[in-house]
Coordinates of C-alpha atoms in Angstrom, one line a residue:
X1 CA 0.0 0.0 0.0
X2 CA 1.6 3.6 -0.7
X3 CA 2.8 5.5 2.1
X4 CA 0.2 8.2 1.4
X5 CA -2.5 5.8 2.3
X6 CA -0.9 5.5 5.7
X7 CA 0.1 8.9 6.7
X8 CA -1.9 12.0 8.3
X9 CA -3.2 14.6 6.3
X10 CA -0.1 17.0 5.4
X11 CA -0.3 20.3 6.8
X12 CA 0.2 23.2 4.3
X13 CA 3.6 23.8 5.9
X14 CA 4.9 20.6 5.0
X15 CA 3.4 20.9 1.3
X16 CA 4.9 24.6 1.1
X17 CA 8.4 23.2 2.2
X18 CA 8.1 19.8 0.4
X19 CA 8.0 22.4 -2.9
X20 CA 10.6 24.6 -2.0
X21 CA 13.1 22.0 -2.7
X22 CA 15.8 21.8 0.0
X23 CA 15.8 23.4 3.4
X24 CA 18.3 25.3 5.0
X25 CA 19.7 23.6 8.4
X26 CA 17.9 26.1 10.6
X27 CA 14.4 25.2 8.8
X28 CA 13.2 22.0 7.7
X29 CA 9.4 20.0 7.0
X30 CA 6.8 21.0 9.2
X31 CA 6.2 19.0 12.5
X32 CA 4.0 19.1 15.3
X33 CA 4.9 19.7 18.6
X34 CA 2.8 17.3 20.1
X35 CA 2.5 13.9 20.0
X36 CA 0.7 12.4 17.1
X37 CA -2.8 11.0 17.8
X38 CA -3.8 7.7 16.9
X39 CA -5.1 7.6 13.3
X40 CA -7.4 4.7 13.9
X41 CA -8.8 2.6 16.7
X42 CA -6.5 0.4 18.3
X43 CA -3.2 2.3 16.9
X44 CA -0.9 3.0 19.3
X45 CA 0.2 7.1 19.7
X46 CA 3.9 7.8 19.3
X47 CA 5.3 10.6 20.4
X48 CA 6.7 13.2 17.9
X49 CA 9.9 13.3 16.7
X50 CA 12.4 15.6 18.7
X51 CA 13.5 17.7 16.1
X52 CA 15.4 19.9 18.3
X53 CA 17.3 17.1 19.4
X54 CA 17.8 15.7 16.1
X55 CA 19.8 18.6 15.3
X56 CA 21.3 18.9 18.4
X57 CA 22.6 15.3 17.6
X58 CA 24.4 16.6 14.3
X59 CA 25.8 19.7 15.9
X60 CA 27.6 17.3 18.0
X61 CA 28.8 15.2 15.2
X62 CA 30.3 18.3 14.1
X63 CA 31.5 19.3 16.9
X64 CA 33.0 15.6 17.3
X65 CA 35.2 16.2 14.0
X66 CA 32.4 16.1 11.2
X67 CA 32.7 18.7 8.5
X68 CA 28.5 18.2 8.1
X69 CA 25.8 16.3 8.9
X70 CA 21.7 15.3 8.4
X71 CA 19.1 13.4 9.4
X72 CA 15.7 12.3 8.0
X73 CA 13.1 11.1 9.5
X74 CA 9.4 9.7 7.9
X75 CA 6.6 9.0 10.0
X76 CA 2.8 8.5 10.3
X77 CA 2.4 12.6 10.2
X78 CA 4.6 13.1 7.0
X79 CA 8.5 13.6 6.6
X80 CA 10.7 15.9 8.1
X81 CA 14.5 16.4 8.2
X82 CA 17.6 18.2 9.2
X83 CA 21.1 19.5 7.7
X84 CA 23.7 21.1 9.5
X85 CA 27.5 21.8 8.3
X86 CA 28.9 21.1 4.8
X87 CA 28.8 18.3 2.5
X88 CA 32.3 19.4 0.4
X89 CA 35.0 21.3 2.6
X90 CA 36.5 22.6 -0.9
X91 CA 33.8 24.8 -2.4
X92 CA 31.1 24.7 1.1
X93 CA 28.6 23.5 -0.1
X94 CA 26.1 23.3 2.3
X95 CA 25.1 19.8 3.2
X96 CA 21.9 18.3 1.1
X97 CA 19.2 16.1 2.4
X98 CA 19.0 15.1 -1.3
X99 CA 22.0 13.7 -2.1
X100 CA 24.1 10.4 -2.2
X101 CA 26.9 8.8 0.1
X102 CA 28.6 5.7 0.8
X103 CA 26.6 3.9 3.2
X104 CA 29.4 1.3 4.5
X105 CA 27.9 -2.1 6.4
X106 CA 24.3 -0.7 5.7
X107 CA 25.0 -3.0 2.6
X108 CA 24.5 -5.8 4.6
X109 CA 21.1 -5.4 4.8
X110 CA 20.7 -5.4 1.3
X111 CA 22.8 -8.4 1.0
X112 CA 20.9 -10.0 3.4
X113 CA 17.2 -9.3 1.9
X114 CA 18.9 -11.0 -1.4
X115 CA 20.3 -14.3 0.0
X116 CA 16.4 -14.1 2.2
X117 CA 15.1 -14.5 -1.0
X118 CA 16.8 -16.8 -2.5
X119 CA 16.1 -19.2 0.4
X120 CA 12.7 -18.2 -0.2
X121 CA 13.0 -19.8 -3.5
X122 CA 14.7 -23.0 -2.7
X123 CA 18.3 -22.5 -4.0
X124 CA 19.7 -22.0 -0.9
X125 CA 19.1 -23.0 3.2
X126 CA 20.0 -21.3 5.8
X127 CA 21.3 -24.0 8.0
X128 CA 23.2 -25.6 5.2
X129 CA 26.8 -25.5 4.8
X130 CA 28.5 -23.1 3.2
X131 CA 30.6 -25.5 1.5
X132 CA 27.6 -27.6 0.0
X133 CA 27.6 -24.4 -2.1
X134 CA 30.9 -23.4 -2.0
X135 CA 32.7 -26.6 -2.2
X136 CA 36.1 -26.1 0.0
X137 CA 36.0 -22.3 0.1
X138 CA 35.8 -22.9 4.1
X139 CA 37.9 -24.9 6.2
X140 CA 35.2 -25.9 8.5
X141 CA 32.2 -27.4 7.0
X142 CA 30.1 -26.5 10.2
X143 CA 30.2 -23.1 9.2
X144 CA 26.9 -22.8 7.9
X145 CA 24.8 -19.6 5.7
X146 CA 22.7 -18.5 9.1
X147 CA 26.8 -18.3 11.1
X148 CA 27.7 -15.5 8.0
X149 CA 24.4 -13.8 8.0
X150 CA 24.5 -13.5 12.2
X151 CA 28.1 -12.9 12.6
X152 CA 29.0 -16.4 14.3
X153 CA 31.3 -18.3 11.9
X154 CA 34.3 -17.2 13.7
X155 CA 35.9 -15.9 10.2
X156 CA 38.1 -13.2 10.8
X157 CA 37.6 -9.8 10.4
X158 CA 40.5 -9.2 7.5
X159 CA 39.6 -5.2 7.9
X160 CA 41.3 -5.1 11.4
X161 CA 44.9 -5.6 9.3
X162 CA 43.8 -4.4 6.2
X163 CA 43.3 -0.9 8.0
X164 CA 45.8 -1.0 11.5
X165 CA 47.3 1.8 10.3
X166 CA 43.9 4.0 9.0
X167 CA 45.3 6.5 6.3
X168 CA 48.1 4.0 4.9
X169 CA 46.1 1.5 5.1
X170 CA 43.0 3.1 3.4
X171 CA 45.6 4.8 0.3
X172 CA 47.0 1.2 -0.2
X173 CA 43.4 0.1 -1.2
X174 CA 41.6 3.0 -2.3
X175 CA 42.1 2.1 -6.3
X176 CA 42.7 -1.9 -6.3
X177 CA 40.0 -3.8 -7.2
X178 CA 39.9 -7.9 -5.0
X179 CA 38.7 -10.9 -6.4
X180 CA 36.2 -12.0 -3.7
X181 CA 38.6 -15.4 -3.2
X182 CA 41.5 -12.4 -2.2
X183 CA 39.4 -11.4 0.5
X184 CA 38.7 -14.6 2.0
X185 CA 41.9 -16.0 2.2
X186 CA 42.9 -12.3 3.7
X187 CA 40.3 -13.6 6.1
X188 CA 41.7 -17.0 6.5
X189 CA 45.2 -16.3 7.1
X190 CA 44.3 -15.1 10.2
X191 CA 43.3 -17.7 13.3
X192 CA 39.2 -17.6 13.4
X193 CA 37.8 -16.0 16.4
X194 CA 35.3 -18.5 17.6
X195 CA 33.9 -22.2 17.0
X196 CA 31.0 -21.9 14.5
X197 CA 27.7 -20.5 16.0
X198 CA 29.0 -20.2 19.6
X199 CA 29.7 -16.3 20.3
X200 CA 28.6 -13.0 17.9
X201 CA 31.9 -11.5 16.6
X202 CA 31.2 -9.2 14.1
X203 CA 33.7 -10.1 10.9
X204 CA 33.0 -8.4 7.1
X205 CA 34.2 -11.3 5.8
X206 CA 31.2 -13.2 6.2
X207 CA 29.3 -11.0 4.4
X208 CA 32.0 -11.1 1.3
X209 CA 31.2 -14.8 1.6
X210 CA 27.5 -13.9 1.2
X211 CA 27.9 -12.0 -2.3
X212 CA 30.3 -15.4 -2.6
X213 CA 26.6 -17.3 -2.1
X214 CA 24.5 -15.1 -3.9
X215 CA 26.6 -14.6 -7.5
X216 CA 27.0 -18.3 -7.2
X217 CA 23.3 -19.4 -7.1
X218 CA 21.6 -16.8 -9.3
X219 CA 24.8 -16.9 -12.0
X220 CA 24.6 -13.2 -11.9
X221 CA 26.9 -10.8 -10.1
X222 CA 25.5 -9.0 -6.8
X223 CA 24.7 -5.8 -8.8
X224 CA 22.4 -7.4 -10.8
X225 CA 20.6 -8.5 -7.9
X226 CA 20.9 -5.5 -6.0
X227 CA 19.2 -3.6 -8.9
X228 CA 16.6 -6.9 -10.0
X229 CA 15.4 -7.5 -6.6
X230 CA 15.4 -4.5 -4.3
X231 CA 16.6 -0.8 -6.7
X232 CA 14.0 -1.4 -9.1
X233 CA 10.9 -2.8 -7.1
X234 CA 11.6 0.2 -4.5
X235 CA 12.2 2.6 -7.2
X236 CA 15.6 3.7 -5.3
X237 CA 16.1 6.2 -8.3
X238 CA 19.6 7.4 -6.0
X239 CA 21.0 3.8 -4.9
X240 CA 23.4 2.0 -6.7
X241 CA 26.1 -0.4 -6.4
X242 CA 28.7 1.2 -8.6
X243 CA 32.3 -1.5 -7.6
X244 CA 35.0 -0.9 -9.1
X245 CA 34.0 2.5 -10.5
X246 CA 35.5 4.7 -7.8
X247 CA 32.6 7.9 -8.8
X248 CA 29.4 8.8 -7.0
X249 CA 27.0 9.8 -9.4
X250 CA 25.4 12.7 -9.4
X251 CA 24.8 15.7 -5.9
X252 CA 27.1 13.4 -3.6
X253 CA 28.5 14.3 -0.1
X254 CA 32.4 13.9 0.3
X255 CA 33.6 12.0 2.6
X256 CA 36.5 12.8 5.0
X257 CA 38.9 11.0 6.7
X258 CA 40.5 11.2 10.2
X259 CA 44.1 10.5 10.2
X260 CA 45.4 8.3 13.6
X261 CA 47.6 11.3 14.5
X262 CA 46.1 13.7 16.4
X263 CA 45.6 17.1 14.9
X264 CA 46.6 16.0 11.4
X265 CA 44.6 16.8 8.1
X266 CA 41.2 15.5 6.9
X267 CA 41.8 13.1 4.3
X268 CA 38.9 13.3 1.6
X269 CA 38.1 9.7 1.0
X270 CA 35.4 10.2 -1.1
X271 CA 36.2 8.5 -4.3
X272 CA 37.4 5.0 -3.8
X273 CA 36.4 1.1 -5.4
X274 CA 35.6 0.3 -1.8
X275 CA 36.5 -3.6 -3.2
X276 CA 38.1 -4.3 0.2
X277 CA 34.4 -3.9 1.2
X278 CA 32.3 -5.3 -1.6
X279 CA 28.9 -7.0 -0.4
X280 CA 29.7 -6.0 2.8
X281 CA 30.0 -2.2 2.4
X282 CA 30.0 -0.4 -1.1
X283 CA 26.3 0.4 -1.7
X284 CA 25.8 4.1 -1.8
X285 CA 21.8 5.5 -1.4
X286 CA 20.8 8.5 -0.2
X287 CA 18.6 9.6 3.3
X288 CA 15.2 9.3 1.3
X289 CA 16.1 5.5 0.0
X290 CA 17.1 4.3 2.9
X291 CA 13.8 5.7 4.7
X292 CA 11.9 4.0 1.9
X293 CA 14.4 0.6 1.7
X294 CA 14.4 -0.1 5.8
X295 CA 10.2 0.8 5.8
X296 CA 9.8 -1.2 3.1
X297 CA 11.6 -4.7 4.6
X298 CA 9.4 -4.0 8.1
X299 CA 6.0 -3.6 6.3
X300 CA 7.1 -6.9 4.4
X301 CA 7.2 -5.5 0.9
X302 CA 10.5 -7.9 0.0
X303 CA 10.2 -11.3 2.3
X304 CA 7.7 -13.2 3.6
X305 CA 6.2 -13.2 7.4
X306 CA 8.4 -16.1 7.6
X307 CA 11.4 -15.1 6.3
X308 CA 11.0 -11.5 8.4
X309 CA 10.7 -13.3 11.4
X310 CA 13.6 -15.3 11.2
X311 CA 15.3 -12.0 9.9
X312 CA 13.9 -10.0 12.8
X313 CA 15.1 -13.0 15.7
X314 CA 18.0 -11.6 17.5
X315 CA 20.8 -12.2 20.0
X316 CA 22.8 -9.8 21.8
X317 CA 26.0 -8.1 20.8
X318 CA 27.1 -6.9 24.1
X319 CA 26.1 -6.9 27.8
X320 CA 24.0 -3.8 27.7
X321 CA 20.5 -5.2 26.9
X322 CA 20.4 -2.5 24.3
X323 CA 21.8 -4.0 20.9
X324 CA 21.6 -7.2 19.3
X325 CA 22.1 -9.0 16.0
X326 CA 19.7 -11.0 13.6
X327 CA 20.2 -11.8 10.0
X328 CA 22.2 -8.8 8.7
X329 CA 20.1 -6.7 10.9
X330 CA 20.5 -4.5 14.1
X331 CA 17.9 -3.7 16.7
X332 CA 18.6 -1.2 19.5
X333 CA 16.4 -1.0 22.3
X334 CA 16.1 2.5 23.1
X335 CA 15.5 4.6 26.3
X336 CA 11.4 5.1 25.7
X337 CA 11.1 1.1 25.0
X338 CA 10.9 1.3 21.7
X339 CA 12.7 -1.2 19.3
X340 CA 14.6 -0.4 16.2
X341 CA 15.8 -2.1 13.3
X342 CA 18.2 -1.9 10.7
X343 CA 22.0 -1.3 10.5
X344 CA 25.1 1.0 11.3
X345 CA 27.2 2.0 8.3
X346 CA 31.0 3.1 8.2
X347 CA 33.2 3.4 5.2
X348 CA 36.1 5.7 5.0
X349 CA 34.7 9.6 5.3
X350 CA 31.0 8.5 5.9
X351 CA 29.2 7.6 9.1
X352 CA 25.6 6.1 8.4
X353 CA 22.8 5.0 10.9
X354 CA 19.7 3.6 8.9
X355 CA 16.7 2.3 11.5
X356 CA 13.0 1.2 11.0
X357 CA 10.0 0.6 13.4
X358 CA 8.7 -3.5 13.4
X359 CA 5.4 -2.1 12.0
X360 CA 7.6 0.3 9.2
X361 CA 5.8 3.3 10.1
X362 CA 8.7 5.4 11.6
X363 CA 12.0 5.1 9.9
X364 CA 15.0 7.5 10.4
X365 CA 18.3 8.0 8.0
X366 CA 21.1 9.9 8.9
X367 CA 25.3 11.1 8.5
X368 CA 27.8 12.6 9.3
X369 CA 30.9 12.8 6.9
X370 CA 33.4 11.5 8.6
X371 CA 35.2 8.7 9.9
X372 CA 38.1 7.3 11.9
X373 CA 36.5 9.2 15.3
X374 CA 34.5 7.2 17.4
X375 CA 32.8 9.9 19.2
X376 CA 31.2 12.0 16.3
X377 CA 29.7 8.6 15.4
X378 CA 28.4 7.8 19.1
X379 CA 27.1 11.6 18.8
X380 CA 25.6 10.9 15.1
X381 CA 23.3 7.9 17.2
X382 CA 21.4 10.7 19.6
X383 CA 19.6 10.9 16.1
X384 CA 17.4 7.8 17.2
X385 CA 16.8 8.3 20.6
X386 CA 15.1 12.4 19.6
X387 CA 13.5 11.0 16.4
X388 CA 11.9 7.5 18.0
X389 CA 11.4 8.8 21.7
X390 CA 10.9 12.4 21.3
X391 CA 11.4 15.0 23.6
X392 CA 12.1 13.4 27.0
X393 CA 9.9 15.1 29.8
X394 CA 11.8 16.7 32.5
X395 CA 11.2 14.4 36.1
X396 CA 11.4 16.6 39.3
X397 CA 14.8 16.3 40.9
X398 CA 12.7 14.6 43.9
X399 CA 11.5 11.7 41.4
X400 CA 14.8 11.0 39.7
X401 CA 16.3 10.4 43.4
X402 CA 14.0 8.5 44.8
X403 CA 13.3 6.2 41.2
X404 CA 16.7 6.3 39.3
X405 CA 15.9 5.3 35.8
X406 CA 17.4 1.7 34.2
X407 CA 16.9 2.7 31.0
X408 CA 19.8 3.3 28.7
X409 CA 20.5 5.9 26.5
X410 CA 22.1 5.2 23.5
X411 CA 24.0 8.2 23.2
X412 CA 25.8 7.3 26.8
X413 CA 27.6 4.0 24.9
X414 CA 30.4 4.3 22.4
X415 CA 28.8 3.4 18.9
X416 CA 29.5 0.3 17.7
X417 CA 32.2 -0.1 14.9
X418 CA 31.9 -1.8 11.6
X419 CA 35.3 -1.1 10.9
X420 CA 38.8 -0.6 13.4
X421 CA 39.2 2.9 14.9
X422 CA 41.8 5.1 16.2
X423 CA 39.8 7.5 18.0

C-alpha cells in the first residue's frame, strides 16, 4: 500500500516546504509539537519526533570532528528532516538532504534481503553449509549460511589488518580492485575467532562470503541482484552499487577521513572502489532511499512473514541489553522502549545509521561525513533516541532520586564499529 494511504493529512507547511526544494539547516518539513494521535482505533500514539534534538545530535557530530551532517526522518504525520555543516569542505557546499553517500555495512542489509530470497525460492538454506555451495572455500564445514548472516562463523575480520594503520592503510586500497577469493583467504590467514555459532563477533568477511553465495546461485553478479530485486521494485532512483568505478553519481556528499595522528589533516576519501568492502560495504543511497528501503523490509514489501521473522530473531552483541544482531540486521532498544531495526554504516569519510520501526511506520536515515573518530559517530546515534522517543519530559529532581531510571540511553555508549578505529 503507498505510504500516502498510511500517513496523516499533510499540513500546508509541510506541502509549502516539500515544494521549495531543500531546506536550510535552521528550517526543515513541518512538524508538530505534540505527539501524534492515533489515526485509527487500536493504533498506538507515538510521540513526535524531537527535532530539536535531532539537530542537536548533528551539531555534536560536528562538533566531534564532522565537517557536516543530516538526518531524515518519515513518520505517520509526513517527513521531516535536518542539515547542518557542509557536504564538500572545498567549495562549502552546504550539506543536502538530497544527495548520495557511501553507506558502509548498511549494505549488509541489502545483502541479506537478497540471499532471504533466494532461500525463499529453494536455492539456498540457511542451516546448510557453506561449503555444499561453495565446495572447499571454508575450512570448516560446520560453518553454515545462518553463522555469516548472524556474525557467528568465527571468520576473521581481514579489515582489522587491512586498515591497523587508518590513512596507509586506506591509500593502499583505495584504487585496487579484489577478487572476492583475495578477501577470503585475507580472512583466513588469520586464526578464526570463535567455534561456528558459539559467540557473535562481528567479521566483514562473512558477508564477502554472502555476495560469494549469492553470485553463485543466481549466476549473476550482486549488482544485478541489488538492482533486479530490491533498486528497481523500490524505485531507489539514487541507490546504486557502482564496484570498481570509484565515482558517486550525481549531488554526492564527500567523505573525509580522520588520520590516527592527532591534529593531522582531513583526508577526503570520497572516491574509492571500496572492493576491500564489496557485499559487505559499497552500496551508496541517499537519506530518502534508505527511509523507503528499511520501511519497506518492516512492512514486508520484500520477504515473507516467515522469512521477516527469522530476519527479525536476535541475540545480543554486548552486555548492555540495548543492541543485538539478527540476520544482517541491528535492533537497538532504546531509552522510551521502543525497538529499532536496521543497520550502522562506516566506510572511510562516511558515518551512516539507517533504522526502522517492526510495524515500518517510523523510519529515520542519517550522517555525518566522517570517519576514523569514534565519538562523532556515538554523537551521530542521539539521532534515534530524539526521532523514536521524542522529547524526554523533565522528572522533578525529587523523582529522579527516589526512582533512578534503568533505562539506557544510547548516546551514553560508544557506537558500535563496523570497521577498526583510532579515536
Amino acid at each position: 500500500m503507498p505510504l500516502s494511504h498510511r500517513r496523516l493529512a499533510v499540513s500546508a507547511t509541510l506541502i509549502a516546504a516539500l515544494a521549495a526544494g531543500v531546506v536550510p539547516a535552521t528550517s526543515a518539513f513541518a512538524a508538530p509539537s505534540t505527539p501524534v494521535s492515533p489515526s485509527v482505533a487500536g493504533t498506538p500514539a507515538v510521540p513526535a519526533p524531537d527535532m530539536d534534538g535531532v539537530v542537536a545530535a548533528l551539531d555534536s557530530a560536528m562538533a566531534n570532528g564532522a565537517p557536516g551532517a543530516m538526518a531524515r526522518f518519515t513518520g505517520p504525520d509526513g517527513v521531516r528532516s535536518r542539515t547542518v555543516g557542509v557536504q564538500d569542505r572545498v567549495s562549502g557546499a552546504s550539506m543536502d538532504i538530497h544527495s548520495r553517500f557511501r553507506i558502509g555495512s548498511v549494505s549488509k542489509t541489502f545483502s541479506t534481503v537478497v540471499l532471504l530470497q533466494l532461500v525463499e525460492e529453494g536455492r539456498l538454506e540457511l542451516d546448510a553449509p557453506v561449503n555444499s555451495y561453495l565446495p572447499g572455500l571454508l575450512p570448516d564445514d560446520r560453518i553454515t549460511v545462518r553463522h555469516l548472516l548472524t556474525h557467528r562463523s568465527g571468520l576473521a575480520d581481514y579489515t582489522n589488518a587491512m586498515f591497523a594503520n587508518t590513512v596507509p592503510g586506506f591509500e593502499a586500497v583505495r584504487n585496487r580492485v579484489f577478487s572476492y577469493q583475495e578477501l577470503v583467504d585475507l580472512s583466513l590467514s588469520e586464526p578464526r575467532t570463535t567455534e561456528p555459532g558459539v559467540s557473535y563477533k562481528y567479521s566483514n568477511a562473512n558477508f564477502v562470503v554472502v555476495g560469494m553465495l549469492i553470485e553463485k546461485a543466481t549466476g549473476r553478479t550482486v549488482a544485478d541482484a541489488y538492482e533486479r530485486r530490491i533498486f528497481k521494485p523500490l524505485k531507489l532512483r539514487k541507490t546504486s552499487y557502482v564496484h570498481p568505478d570509484t565515482r558517486i553519481r550525481g549531488t554526492h556528499v564527500r567523505g573525509y577521513l580522520h588520520p590516527d595522528e592527532a591534529g593531522g589533516a582531513l583526508v577526503d576519501s570520497t572516491e574509492q572502489t571500496v572492493s576491500w568492502a564489496q557485499s559487505a560495504g559499497a552500496v551508496i543511497s541517499s537519506p530518502g532511499d534508505l527511509n523507503t528501503f528499511t520501511s519497506a523490509l518492516m512492512r514486508g514489501r520484500l520477504l515473507s512473514p516467515a522469512m521477516m521473522e527469522a530476519m527479525t530473531t536476535v541475540t545480543p552483541t554486548d552486555a548492555t541489553n540495548t543492541r543485538f544482531y539478527g540476520l544482517g540486521l541491528r535492533r537497538y532498544d532504546l531509552s522510551c522502549g521502543t525497538r529499532v531495526y536496521g543497520h550502522t554504516g562506516t566506510v572511510q569519510g562516511f558515518y551512516t545509521y539507517a533504522f526502522s520501526t517492526r510495524d515500518g511506520r517510523r523510519s529515520l536515515s542519517a550522517l555525518a561525513n566522517t570517519s576514523n573518530h569514534g565519538a562523532a559517530n556515538t554523537a551521530l546515534g542521539g539521532t534515534l533516541e530524539a526521532a523514536f522517543c521524542g522529547e524526554k519530559p523533565a522528572a522533578p529532581a525529587s523523582a529522579r532520586a527516589a526512582a533512578p531510571s534503568t533505562a539506557r540511553d544510547l548516546t551514553s555508549l560508544p557506537a558500535e564499529r563496523d570497521l577498526p578505529e583510532r579515536h
